[in-house]
């Protein structure tokens, strides 16, 4: 994937990982708030309804009592005894304003006494299913001129109640609308605040309904015992306030969840940026460079060449050693791109070296895959052309593993040598090579691996192996380069046993081109070949 789109994808994933939980938490806050406001509206409506029901209970109890006593005594409806009973009922019923006897729409007597000529109640407005009649706006001018009452009448008896009584419910928010109504009638009996009649329609035969109409969160309920219903409506401002309250809690939680998700997303994209992908980017960003380790002639101790060793300076500044990425690159089939890059780097550095020291050589490491196609021949030819170098300026180092696919490798090695370039077998003795198959290759040098050089002068069981290797190289007519020489004793031993060249910290560590050139200049130029 190209870097730009990978970055865009990572950013999109990150933003989504952050945004989605926040959006979800806001949605959740809204849903939660709506539910809790509906619940609140429902509890107000229910409270109003319960007050209405209790009022109705007291009315019917009172009227029943009056009907029963009068029936028993055969008294006239406004006898002293009846009026006294009315008074008694009134006193014991907290919701009743008065209770009395009605004839021809006039209240003849009541718990307030006898009303000579009667008090006009006006026409009946509503009739319930059980035949109870209701007047919603009665004014009893002689008793309380400024107040309107509800008069509920059953048979000839009627109860007078204060209009605001059923809705006298305390609410937490001051502008909650409350109302009572008579089921079957599309009008309110008594109301506080704005009440829309269409809310009552929402009941649609059910006992309760809650909904949001865009401006109010509304609850409508209807009694199962009496002909009475109630409405409560909470204005949208309280809903919004609720949303804010919930959001204050839920959004931070969502944010934390989002951060956690974003971290997971980042971790996953990191994982995706596997080593091959990183190598590819590294190549493009020119994060690879070469160090050169000098190779000395053990007879003269002169620097006759240098091995090019690749280094990777990562974008974060960290240096990655080749044994950490070369095997991964080989596995991912990317080693040839690295080799190509190394050859380009050598082509860039070489002219400066060979111009000053025409006999000097640079060693180039090839991986086993490089030996399996002819591509390397063309690349080497291009290097010879571009770097203005002779074939003697290049030494190819191929590991034993490169010779595993012997038939392919043999031809490629042959072609490299036919360019006039010398070939060395690297890491000799660490792999599976046998003498017989080594014999089948035409080679020029054998590099004695550091692990054998390390044993020189010790009594390790393998310390004699180095002598065998030297013997073998001689019999195959291969010149020798000892690797990893760190002590003077090792140097002496190798020289005494006829090893021609050596490399190691004793002579010089891998160094940048500039340092190599400086060191070479320090030595006497006429001594160079
Ligand atoms: P190698 O080809 O056997 O290279 C020799 C390694 O031994 C180098 O390690 C070098 O720095 C190290 N060395 C040299 N002298 C001494 C010494 O006296 N003491 C110690 N302790 N170490 C010494 P380096 O540079 O880490 O390279 C490791 C391996 O990575 C190389 O082993 C080679 O197989 C591979 N490599 C390096 N550069 C390239 C490259 O450009 N292409 C390919 N295909 N492989 C490379
Ligand atoms: Ca090497
Ligand atoms: Ca080696």
Coordinates of C-alpha atoms in Angstrom, one line a residue, residues 3-384:
X3 CA 2.5 5.4 2.2
X4 CA 0.0 8.3 1.8
X5 CA -3.1 6.1 1.6
X6 CA -1.8 4.0 4.6
X7 CA -1.5 7.2 6.6
X8 CA -4.9 8.4 5.5
X9 CA -6.3 5.0 6.4
X10 CA -4.6 5.1 9.8
X11 CA -5.9 8.7 10.4
X12 CA -9.5 7.6 9.4
X13 CA -9.3 4.6 11.7
X14 CA -8.0 6.8 14.5
X15 CA -10.7 9.5 14.1
X16 CA -13.4 6.8 13.7
X17 CA -12.2 5.0 16.8
X18 CA -12.4 8.3 18.7
X19 CA -15.6 9.7 17.1
X20 CA -17.8 6.6 17.1
X21 CA -17.8 6.0 20.9
X22 CA -18.5 9.7 21.5
X23 CA -21.4 9.8 19.0
X24 CA -22.7 6.6 20.5
X25 CA -22.5 8.1 24.0
X26 CA -24.3 11.3 22.9
X27 CA -27.0 9.1 21.3
X28 CA -27.1 7.1 24.5
X29 CA -27.4 10.3 26.5
X30 CA -30.4 11.4 24.4
X31 CA -32.1 8.1 24.7
X32 CA -31.5 7.9 28.4
X33 CA -32.7 11.4 28.9
X34 CA -35.9 10.9 26.9
X35 CA -36.6 7.8 28.9
X36 CA -36.1 9.4 32.2
X37 CA -38.2 12.5 31.2
X38 CA -41.0 10.2 30.0
X39 CA -40.8 8.4 33.3
X40 CA -41.0 11.7 35.1
X41 CA -44.0 12.9 33.1
X42 CA -45.7 9.6 33.7
X43 CA -45.2 9.9 37.4
X44 CA -46.8 13.4 37.4
X45 CA -49.8 12.2 35.3
X46 CA -50.3 9.2 37.6
X47 CA -50.2 11.4 40.7
X48 CA -52.8 13.7 39.2
X49 CA -55.0 10.7 38.3
X50 CA -54.7 9.2 41.8
X51 CA -55.9 12.5 43.2
X52 CA -58.9 12.5 40.9
X53 CA -59.6 8.9 41.8
X54 CA -59.5 9.6 45.5
X55 CA -61.8 12.6 44.9
X56 CA -64.2 10.4 43.0
X57 CA -64.1 7.8 45.8
X58 CA -65.0 10.5 48.4
X59 CA -67.8 11.9 46.2
X60 CA -69.4 8.5 45.6
X61 CA -69.0 7.4 49.2
X62 CA -70.7 10.6 50.4
X63 CA -73.5 10.4 47.9
X64 CA -74.1 6.8 48.7
X65 CA -74.3 7.6 52.4
X66 CA -76.9 10.4 51.7
X67 CA -79.0 8.2 49.4
X68 CA -79.0 5.4 52.0
X69 CA -79.9 7.5 55.1
X70 CA -82.6 9.3 53.3
X71 CA -84.1 6.0 52.0
X72 CA -84.0 4.6 55.5
X73 CA -85.7 7.6 57.2
X74 CA -88.0 8.7 54.3
X75 CA -86.8 12.2 55.1
X76 CA -87.1 15.2 52.8
X77 CA -83.8 15.7 51.0
X78 CA -83.1 19.0 52.7
X79 CA -84.2 18.1 56.3
X80 CA -82.1 19.2 59.2
X81 CA -80.8 15.7 59.6
X82 CA -79.8 15.4 55.9
X83 CA -78.0 18.8 55.9
X84 CA -76.2 17.8 59.1
X85 CA -75.1 14.6 57.4
X86 CA -73.9 16.6 54.4
X87 CA -71.8 18.7 56.8
X88 CA -70.4 15.6 58.4
X89 CA -69.4 14.1 55.1
X90 CA -67.9 17.4 53.9
X91 CA -65.7 17.6 57.1
X92 CA -64.4 14.1 56.8
X93 CA -63.7 14.3 53.1
X94 CA -60.5 16.2 52.4
X95 CA -61.1 16.7 48.7
X96 CA -64.7 17.9 48.8
X97 CA -65.6 21.5 48.9
X98 CA -69.3 20.8 49.5
X99 CA -71.9 18.2 48.9
X100 CA -75.6 18.8 48.4
X101 CA -79.0 18.1 46.9
X102 CA -79.9 19.2 43.3
X103 CA -83.2 19.7 41.7
X104 CA -83.8 21.2 38.3
X105 CA -80.1 22.3 38.0
X106 CA -80.3 24.1 41.2
X107 CA -78.5 23.3 44.4
X108 CA -81.3 23.4 47.0
X109 CA -79.2 22.6 50.1
X110 CA -75.7 21.5 50.9
X111 CA -73.1 21.0 53.6
X112 CA -73.1 24.8 53.7
X113 CA -76.8 24.9 54.7
X114 CA -80.1 25.4 52.9
X115 CA -80.0 27.7 49.9
X116 CA -83.4 29.3 49.6
X117 CA -84.5 29.4 46.0
X118 CA -81.5 27.2 45.2
X119 CA -78.1 28.1 43.6
X120 CA -78.1 27.8 39.8
X121 CA -75.5 25.2 38.6
X122 CA -76.0 25.7 34.9
X123 CA -76.4 22.9 32.3
X124 CA -74.6 19.6 32.5
X125 CA -71.6 19.5 30.2
X126 CA -70.4 15.9 30.3
X127 CA -72.0 12.6 31.1
X128 CA -69.8 9.6 31.9
X129 CA -70.4 6.0 31.0
X130 CA -71.9 5.3 34.5
X131 CA -74.3 8.2 34.1
X132 CA -72.5 10.6 36.4
X133 CA -72.8 14.2 35.1
X134 CA -70.1 16.8 35.2
X135 CA -70.2 20.5 35.1
X136 CA -66.7 21.9 34.7
X137 CA -67.1 25.6 35.2
X138 CA -69.6 26.4 37.9
X139 CA -69.6 29.8 39.7
X140 CA -71.3 30.0 43.0
X141 CA -71.5 33.8 43.2
X142 CA -73.1 34.0 46.6
X143 CA -70.5 31.7 48.2
X144 CA -67.2 32.3 46.4
X145 CA -67.6 34.8 43.6
X146 CA -64.0 34.5 42.2
X147 CA -63.7 30.7 42.1
X148 CA -64.9 28.2 39.6
X149 CA -65.8 24.7 40.7
X150 CA -66.4 21.3 39.2
X151 CA -69.7 19.8 40.1
X152 CA -70.0 16.1 39.9
X153 CA -73.6 14.8 40.1
X154 CA -74.9 11.4 40.6
X155 CA -78.7 11.1 40.8
X156 CA -80.0 14.1 42.8
X157 CA -76.8 14.6 44.8
X158 CA -73.8 16.6 43.7
X159 CA -70.3 17.2 45.1
X160 CA -68.6 20.5 44.6
X161 CA -64.8 20.4 44.3
X162 CA -62.2 23.1 43.8
X163 CA -61.1 23.3 40.2
X164 CA -57.4 23.3 40.9
X165 CA -57.5 20.5 43.5
X166 CA -56.7 17.5 41.3
X167 CA -53.8 19.2 39.6
X168 CA -52.5 20.6 42.9
X169 CA -49.4 18.4 42.5
X170 CA -46.0 19.7 43.3
X171 CA -43.5 19.3 40.4
X172 CA -39.8 19.8 40.4
X173 CA -39.9 21.9 37.2
X174 CA -42.2 25.0 37.5
X175 CA -43.6 25.0 34.0
X176 CA -44.8 21.4 33.7
X177 CA -48.3 21.3 32.2
X178 CA -50.9 19.2 34.1
X179 CA -54.5 18.5 33.3
X180 CA -57.5 16.2 34.0
X181 CA -60.0 15.1 31.5
X182 CA -63.1 12.9 31.1
X183 CA -62.4 10.0 28.9
X184 CA -64.5 10.2 25.8
X185 CA -64.5 14.0 25.8
X186 CA -61.9 15.9 23.8
X187 CA -61.6 18.7 26.3
X188 CA -59.8 19.3 29.6
X189 CA -61.7 19.4 32.9
X190 CA -59.0 21.4 34.6
X191 CA -55.5 22.4 33.5
X192 CA -52.4 24.2 34.4
X193 CA -50.0 25.3 31.7
X194 CA -50.4 24.6 28.0
X195 CA -52.2 21.4 27.1
X196 CA -52.8 20.2 23.6
X197 CA -56.1 18.3 23.1
X198 CA -54.4 16.1 20.5
X199 CA -52.3 14.6 23.3
X200 CA -55.5 13.0 24.7
X201 CA -56.0 11.3 21.3
X202 CA -52.7 9.5 21.7
X203 CA -54.3 7.3 24.4
X204 CA -56.3 5.6 21.7
X205 CA -58.0 3.1 23.9
X206 CA -54.9 2.3 26.1
X207 CA -54.6 3.1 29.8
X208 CA -51.4 5.1 29.3
X209 CA -49.2 6.6 26.7
X210 CA -45.8 8.4 26.8
X211 CA -44.3 10.3 23.8
X212 CA -42.3 13.3 22.7
X213 CA -44.1 15.7 20.4
X214 CA -41.1 17.8 19.6
X215 CA -41.8 20.4 22.2
X216 CA -43.0 18.4 25.2
X217 CA -42.4 15.0 26.7
X218 CA -46.0 13.9 27.4
X219 CA -47.7 11.3 29.5
X220 CA -51.4 10.6 29.3
X221 CA -53.1 8.1 31.7
X222 CA -56.7 7.0 32.3
X223 CA -58.2 5.5 35.4
X224 CA -59.4 1.9 35.4
X225 CA -61.9 2.6 38.2
X226 CA -63.4 6.0 37.4
X227 CA -64.1 8.2 34.4
X228 CA -61.1 10.3 34.8
X229 CA -57.8 10.8 33.0
X230 CA -54.7 12.9 33.5
X231 CA -52.1 14.5 31.3
X232 CA -48.6 15.7 32.3
X233 CA -46.2 17.4 29.9
X234 CA -42.5 18.4 30.5
X235 CA -41.2 21.1 28.2
X236 CA -38.3 20.2 25.9
X237 CA -35.8 22.5 27.8
X238 CA -35.8 20.0 30.6
X239 CA -35.1 17.2 28.2
X240 CA -32.2 19.1 26.8
X241 CA -30.9 19.8 30.3
X242 CA -31.2 16.1 31.0
X243 CA -29.2 15.3 27.8
X244 CA -26.5 17.6 29.0
X245 CA -26.4 16.0 32.4
X246 CA -26.2 12.5 30.9
X247 CA -23.7 13.7 28.3
X248 CA -21.4 15.0 31.1
X249 CA -21.1 11.5 32.4
X250 CA -21.4 9.5 29.2
X251 CA -19.2 11.5 26.8
X252 CA -16.0 11.2 29.0
X253 CA -16.7 7.5 29.2
X254 CA -17.1 7.4 25.4
X255 CA -13.9 9.5 25.1
X256 CA -12.0 7.0 27.2
X257 CA -13.4 4.1 25.2
X258 CA -12.5 6.0 22.1
X259 CA -8.9 6.5 23.2
X260 CA -8.6 2.9 24.1
X261 CA -10.0 1.9 20.6
X262 CA -7.7 4.4 18.9
X263 CA -4.7 2.9 20.7
X264 CA -5.8 -0.6 19.6
X265 CA -6.2 0.7 16.1
X266 CA -2.7 2.2 16.2
X267 CA -1.2 -1.0 17.6
X268 CA -2.9 -3.0 14.8
X269 CA -1.5 -0.7 12.1
X270 CA 1.9 -0.9 13.7
X271 CA 1.7 -4.7 13.5
X272 CA 0.8 -4.4 9.8
X273 CA 3.9 -2.4 9.2
X274 CA 5.9 -5.6 9.2
X275 CA 9.7 -5.7 8.5
X276 CA 9.4 -6.1 4.7
X277 CA 7.1 -3.1 4.6
X278 CA 9.5 -1.1 6.7
X279 CA 12.4 -2.2 4.5
X280 CA 10.6 -1.0 1.4
X281 CA 10.0 2.4 3.0
X282 CA 13.5 2.5 4.2
X283 CA 14.8 1.9 0.7
X284 CA 12.7 4.6 -0.6
X285 CA 13.7 7.0 2.1
X286 CA 17.4 6.2 1.6
X287 CA 17.8 5.0 5.2
X288 CA 20.5 2.4 4.2
X289 CA 24.1 3.2 3.9
X290 CA 27.4 1.4 3.8
X291 CA 30.3 1.0 6.2
X292 CA 33.7 -0.3 5.0
X293 CA 35.9 -2.7 7.0
X294 CA 39.5 -2.8 5.9
X295 CA 41.1 -6.0 4.7
X296 CA 44.8 -6.2 5.3
X297 CA 47.6 -8.1 3.6
X298 CA 49.1 -10.1 6.5
X299 CA 52.6 -9.9 5.0
X300 CA 52.7 -6.1 4.6
X301 CA 49.9 -5.1 6.9
X302 CA 48.7 -2.8 4.2
X303 CA 45.0 -2.1 3.5
X304 CA 44.3 -3.8 0.2
X305 CA 40.6 -3.7 0.2
X306 CA 37.4 -3.2 2.3
X307 CA 34.2 -5.1 2.8
X308 CA 31.1 -3.1 2.3
X309 CA 28.7 -3.8 5.2
X310 CA 25.2 -2.5 5.1
X311 CA 23.6 -0.4 7.9
X312 CA 20.1 0.8 8.4
X313 CA 19.5 4.1 10.2
X314 CA 15.7 4.0 10.9
X315 CA 13.5 7.1 10.8
X316 CA 13.5 7.2 14.6
X317 CA 17.3 7.3 14.6
X318 CA 17.9 3.7 15.8
X319 CA 20.5 1.7 14.0
X320 CA 19.5 -1.8 12.9
X321 CA 22.2 -4.4 12.4
X322 CA 22.2 -6.5 9.2
X323 CA 21.7 -9.8 10.9
X324 CA 18.3 -8.4 12.1
X325 CA 17.0 -7.5 8.7
X326 CA 18.9 -9.4 6.1
X327 CA 17.4 -12.8 7.0
X328 CA 13.9 -11.2 7.1
X329 CA 14.5 -9.6 3.7
X330 CA 15.6 -12.9 2.3
X331 CA 12.5 -14.6 3.6
X332 CA 10.3 -11.9 2.2
X333 CA 12.0 -12.2 -1.2
X334 CA 13.3 -8.7 -0.9
X335 CA 17.0 -9.3 -0.7
X336 CA 17.6 -8.6 -4.4
X337 CA 16.3 -5.1 -4.0
X338 CA 18.7 -4.7 -1.1
X339 CA 21.6 -6.1 -3.2
X340 CA 20.7 -3.7 -6.0
X341 CA 20.7 -0.8 -3.5
X342 CA 24.1 -1.9 -2.1
X343 CA 25.5 -2.0 -5.6
X344 CA 24.2 1.5 -6.3
X345 CA 25.8 2.8 -3.0
X346 CA 29.1 1.2 -4.0
X347 CA 28.8 2.7 -7.4
X348 CA 28.4 6.1 -5.8
X349 CA 31.4 5.6 -3.3
X350 CA 33.8 3.7 -5.5
X351 CA 35.0 6.3 -8.0
X352 CA 36.5 8.3 -5.2
X353 CA 38.4 5.2 -3.8
X354 CA 39.6 3.7 -7.1
X355 CA 40.7 7.1 -8.5
X356 CA 43.1 7.4 -5.6
X357 CA 43.9 3.7 -5.1
X358 CA 43.5 1.9 -8.4
X359 CA 44.5 -1.5 -6.9
X360 CA 42.1 -1.3 -4.0
X361 CA 39.0 -3.6 -4.0
X362 CA 35.6 -3.5 -2.4
X363 CA 34.0 -6.7 -1.1
X364 CA 30.3 -7.1 -1.8
X365 CA 28.1 -9.6 0.1
X366 CA 25.5 -11.5 -2.0
X367 CA 22.7 -13.5 -0.5
X368 CA 21.8 -17.0 -1.8
X369 CA 18.9 -15.7 -3.9
X370 CA 21.2 -13.4 -5.7
X371 CA 23.0 -16.4 -7.0
X372 CA 19.9 -18.0 -8.4
X373 CA 19.2 -15.5 -11.3
X374 CA 21.4 -13.9 -13.9
X375 CA 20.2 -10.4 -12.8
X376 CA 23.3 -10.0 -10.7
X377 CA 25.6 -10.3 -13.8
X378 CA 23.9 -7.3 -15.4
X379 CA 24.0 -5.4 -12.2
X380 CA 27.7 -6.1 -11.7
X381 CA 28.4 -5.2 -15.3
X382 CA 26.6 -1.9 -14.8
X383 CA 28.7 -1.3 -11.6
X384 CA 31.9 -1.9 -13.5

